[in-house]
Short mmCIF file of C-alpha atoms in Angstrom, two decimals:
data_model
loop_
_atom_site.label_atom_id
_atom_site.label_comp_id
_atom_site.label_asym_id
_atom_site.label_seq_id
_atom_site.Cartn_x
_atom_site.Cartn_y
_atom_site.Cartn_z
CA MET A 1 -2.63 -21.30 28.59
CA HIS A 2 -2.77 -17.85 27.10
CA ASN A 3 -5.69 -16.33 25.31
CA ALA A 4 -5.48 -13.78 22.45
CA ARG A 5 -7.90 -12.16 20.19
CA THR A 6 -7.74 -10.75 16.67
CA ALA A 7 -10.79 -9.36 15.01
CA GLY A 8 -9.61 -7.33 12.04
CA VAL A 9 -7.11 -6.12 14.69
CA VAL A 10 -4.48 -7.98 16.55
CA CYS A 11 -5.71 -8.10 20.14
CA ALA A 12 -4.60 -10.19 23.06
CA LEU A 13 -5.69 -11.40 26.38
CA LEU A 14 -3.05 -13.34 28.10
CA VAL A 15 -4.15 -15.32 31.18
CA ALA A 16 -1.35 -17.05 33.03
CA ALA A 17 0.60 -15.85 36.11
CA ALA A 18 -0.61 -12.32 35.26
CA ALA A 19 -3.67 -11.32 33.25
CA LEU A 20 -2.75 -9.06 30.37
CA THR A 21 -4.91 -7.50 27.69
CA GLY A 22 -4.14 -5.51 24.57
CA CYS A 23 -4.95 -4.70 21.03
CA GLN A 24 -3.17 -3.67 17.90
CA LYS A 25 -4.86 -1.60 15.28
CA SER A 26 -5.34 -2.93 11.76
CA PRO A 27 -4.77 -2.70 8.93
CA SER A 28 -1.17 -3.01 9.74
CA SER A 29 0.73 -0.07 8.27
CA GLY A 30 2.76 2.83 9.37
CA ALA A 31 0.84 6.02 10.11
CA GLY A 32 0.80 7.77 6.85
CA SER A 33 3.10 5.06 5.53
CA GLU A 34 3.05 3.46 2.11
CA ASP A 35 4.05 -0.16 2.69
CA GLY A 36 1.23 -1.44 4.86
CA ARG A 37 3.47 -2.59 7.80
CA LEU A 38 2.67 -2.51 11.43
CA GLY A 39 2.15 0.68 13.43
CA GLY A 40 -1.01 2.56 12.21
CA GLU A 41 -3.09 3.06 9.15
CA PRO A 42 -2.54 4.60 5.67
CA SER A 43 -4.04 8.07 5.14
CA PRO A 44 -7.52 7.81 3.50
CA THR A 45 -7.21 7.60 -0.28
CA ARG A 46 -8.38 10.47 -2.35
CA PRO A 47 -10.60 9.26 -5.17
CA SER A 48 -8.81 9.73 -8.46
CA GLY A 49 -9.62 6.93 -10.85
CA TYR A 50 -8.34 5.19 -13.88
CA GLY A 51 -11.17 2.76 -14.49
CA ALA A 52 -14.98 3.13 -14.31
CA VAL A 53 -15.04 2.14 -10.62
CA PHE A 54 -12.33 3.59 -8.36
CA LEU A 55 -9.97 0.83 -7.22
CA ALA A 56 -12.22 -2.05 -8.31
CA LEU A 57 -11.24 -5.69 -7.88
CA ASP A 58 -7.97 -6.58 -9.83
CA GLU A 59 -7.14 -2.88 -10.49
CA CYS A 60 -3.87 -1.35 -9.48
CA SER A 61 -2.63 1.70 -7.48
CA SER A 62 0.44 3.74 -7.49
CA ARG A 63 2.13 4.55 -4.17
CA GLY A 64 2.55 8.17 -2.94
CA ARG A 65 3.62 9.60 0.35
CA GLU A 66 0.09 10.60 1.38
CA THR A 67 -2.30 9.40 -1.31
CA PHE A 68 -2.72 6.42 -3.59
CA THR A 69 -3.89 6.87 -7.18
CA GLU A 70 -5.42 4.30 -9.44
CA VAL A 71 -3.25 3.49 -12.44
CA SER A 72 -3.19 0.83 -15.15
CA CYS A 73 -1.64 -2.37 -13.93
CA THR A 74 0.74 -2.22 -16.91
CA SER A 75 1.99 1.14 -15.79
CA GLU A 76 5.51 1.43 -14.32
CA LYS A 77 3.91 3.37 -11.47
CA ALA A 78 1.72 0.38 -10.50
CA ALA A 79 2.70 -0.82 -7.01
CA ALA A 80 -0.13 -2.91 -5.63
CA ARG A 81 -3.23 -4.75 -6.86
CA VAL A 82 -6.78 -4.81 -5.33
CA VAL A 83 -7.53 -8.40 -4.19
CA ALA A 84 -10.91 -7.38 -2.59
CA ARG A 85 -13.01 -4.24 -2.52
CA HIS A 86 -15.82 -3.36 -0.04
CA ASP A 87 -18.04 -0.40 0.67
CA GLY A 88 -18.43 1.00 4.21
CA SER A 89 -15.87 0.81 7.04
CA VAL A 90 -13.45 -1.98 7.93
CA PRO A 91 -15.12 -2.70 11.36
CA ASP A 92 -18.52 -3.19 9.72
CA GLY A 93 -17.40 -5.01 6.52
CA PRO A 94 -15.97 -8.36 5.52
CA SER A 95 -12.39 -9.22 6.41
CA CYS A 96 -9.77 -8.93 3.81
CA PRO A 97 -8.42 -12.17 2.24
CA GLU A 98 -5.43 -13.84 3.81
CA ARG A 99 -2.05 -12.62 2.49
CA THR A 100 -3.47 -9.03 2.12
CA ASP A 101 -0.42 -6.80 2.53
CA PHE A 102 -2.29 -3.61 3.48
CA VAL A 103 -5.67 -1.92 3.36
CA LEU A 104 -6.50 1.38 1.69
CA HIS A 105 -9.28 3.44 3.33
CA ILE A 106 -11.27 5.27 0.58
CA SER A 107 -12.86 8.55 1.64
CA GLU A 108 -16.31 9.35 0.42
CA ASN A 109 -16.40 11.71 -2.59
CA SER A 110 -19.54 13.14 -4.24
CA PRO A 111 -18.45 15.71 -6.86
CA ALA A 112 -20.77 17.38 -9.28
CA LEU A 113 -20.49 16.04 -12.78
CA ASP A 114 -17.52 17.59 -14.46
CA GLU A 115 -15.61 17.27 -17.76
CA ASP A 116 -14.08 14.01 -16.58
CA GLY A 117 -17.41 12.50 -15.75
CA ASP A 118 -16.44 11.61 -12.18
CA GLY A 119 -19.34 10.43 -10.14
CA ALA A 120 -19.82 9.75 -6.43
CA VAL A 121 -17.32 7.42 -4.79
CA PRO A 122 -18.75 5.85 -1.61
CA GLN A 123 -16.73 5.30 1.52
CA GLY A 124 -15.04 1.92 1.36
CA TYR A 125 -11.77 0.03 1.58
CA ALA A 126 -9.55 -1.89 -0.80
CA CYS A 127 -7.50 -4.93 0.27
CA MET A 128 -4.15 -4.59 -1.42
CA ARG A 129 -1.38 -6.93 -2.37
CA ASN A 130 2.01 -5.58 -3.40
CA LEU A 131 3.01 -6.44 -6.91
CA GLU A 132 6.52 -7.19 -5.76
CA ALA A 133 8.13 -8.26 -2.42
CA PRO A 134 8.12 -7.58 0.35
CA HIS A 135 4.74 -9.14 1.29
CA PRO A 136 4.07 -8.42 4.98
CA GLY A 137 0.70 -10.23 4.67
CA ASP A 138 2.38 -13.58 3.92
CA PRO A 139 2.59 -16.09 6.78
CA GLY A 140 5.37 -14.93 9.08
CA GLY A 141 5.79 -11.67 7.22
CA GLY A 142 5.25 -9.53 10.18
CA GLY A 143 2.37 -7.45 8.91
CA GLY A 144 -0.88 -7.37 7.07
CA PRO A 145 -4.38 -6.71 8.39
CA ARG A 146 -4.99 -10.27 9.54
CA THR A 147 -3.28 -12.74 11.72
CA ILE A 148 -3.06 -16.12 9.92
CA VAL A 149 -1.42 -19.54 10.40
CA GLY A 150 2.33 -19.12 10.16
CA ASP A 151 2.36 -15.58 11.73
CA CYS A 152 4.37 -14.71 14.78
CA VAL A 153 3.64 -12.30 17.66
CA TYR A 154 5.54 -10.87 20.63
CA SER A 155 4.53 -9.30 23.93
CA ALA A 156 4.67 -5.50 23.66
CA GLY A 157 4.05 -4.79 27.38
CA ARG A 158 0.90 -3.82 29.32
CA GLY A 159 -0.80 -6.91 27.91
CA GLU A 160 -0.31 -6.13 24.21
CA VAL A 161 0.93 -8.61 21.71
CA ARG A 162 1.89 -7.48 18.22
CA GLU A 163 2.80 -9.23 15.03
CA THR A 164 6.50 -9.47 14.04
CA SER A 165 8.51 -11.30 11.43
CA CYS A 166 9.15 -14.93 12.22
CA ASP A 167 12.63 -14.78 10.69
CA GLY A 168 13.84 -12.58 13.56
CA LYS A 169 14.73 -9.75 11.26
CA GLY A 170 12.00 -7.43 12.57
CA GLU A 171 12.49 -4.87 15.28
CA GLU A 172 11.13 -7.34 17.88
CA ALA A 173 11.94 -11.04 18.24
CA PRO A 174 9.04 -13.46 17.82
CA GLU A 175 7.72 -15.14 20.87
CA TYR A 176 4.75 -17.23 19.62
CA ARG A 177 3.90 -18.68 16.21
CA VAL A 178 0.32 -19.55 15.11
CA THR A 179 0.57 -23.16 13.98
CA LYS A 180 -3.02 -24.22 13.50
CA ALA A 181 -6.51 -22.78 12.95
CA VAL A 182 -9.40 -24.71 14.49
CA PRO A 183 -13.15 -24.25 15.26
CA SER A 184 -12.69 -24.23 19.09
CA ARG A 185 -9.96 -24.26 21.76
CA PRO A 186 -10.31 -27.96 22.68
CA LYS A 187 -9.21 -28.79 19.13
CA CYS A 188 -5.81 -27.10 19.73
CA PRO A 189 -2.72 -29.34 20.53
CA SER A 190 -1.80 -29.73 24.18
CA SER A 191 1.41 -27.74 23.44
CA THR A 192 -0.60 -24.59 22.73
CA ALA A 193 0.61 -21.57 24.70
CA LEU A 194 -1.57 -18.81 23.15
CA TYR A 195 -5.02 -18.74 21.73
CA VAL A 196 -5.53 -16.24 18.87
CA ASP A 197 -8.90 -15.08 17.54
CA LEU A 198 -8.53 -15.39 13.77
CA GLY A 199 -12.13 -14.99 12.71
CA GLY A 200 -13.76 -16.88 9.88
CA THR A 201 -14.90 -20.51 9.94
CA THR A 202 -11.86 -21.62 11.98
CA PRO A 203 -11.64 -18.75 14.36
CA VAL A 204 -9.22 -20.09 17.01
CA GLY A 205 -5.52 -19.90 16.27
CA CYS A 206 -3.25 -22.25 18.27
CA ALA A 207 0.15 -20.69 18.94
CA LYS A 208 3.30 -22.22 20.34
CA ARG A 209 6.27 -20.54 21.86
CA VAL A 210 9.29 -20.14 19.59
#
């Protein structure tokens, strides 16, 4: 059997012929990238609001190369919608919902009152869902800040396992697929080859080789 962990990150501990450990940062997105895919984290978002609360639940953002700006969801510039919004930092706060495509980290901002009436914006994060495909947070999509049932992972060497598309169209071929989420390891099928820590009320992911 293998053992893997994910706790807001995609981590792994494989115990078989060789013991391997590893961890992949989350949210899953390219460093400074815009699409929330695997590889790093988006740059912190500069507060620049459209509504009364910056990037509140169900509000939308545009997509820039380095910053994300809140816009009306009816705007042609709208690219993603907020599906959950939390103050503080990701490690200390609630997990994003399943099928979140990427996470925006919001930098703290405390400007003096100006002609726009902008007030303080606390540090926080917004869980985002693209308005149009692709959706890396969907099961098997190869990205997103959480590992969920239907996702696939591969061994990245030195004990790391990382998420990849189940359709084989990603840069790396899938090696395991999470087929079930259960309360504890004994609840996994006997065919389970990898345990993945999913968090939540059913924290153990049972993964099979593909």
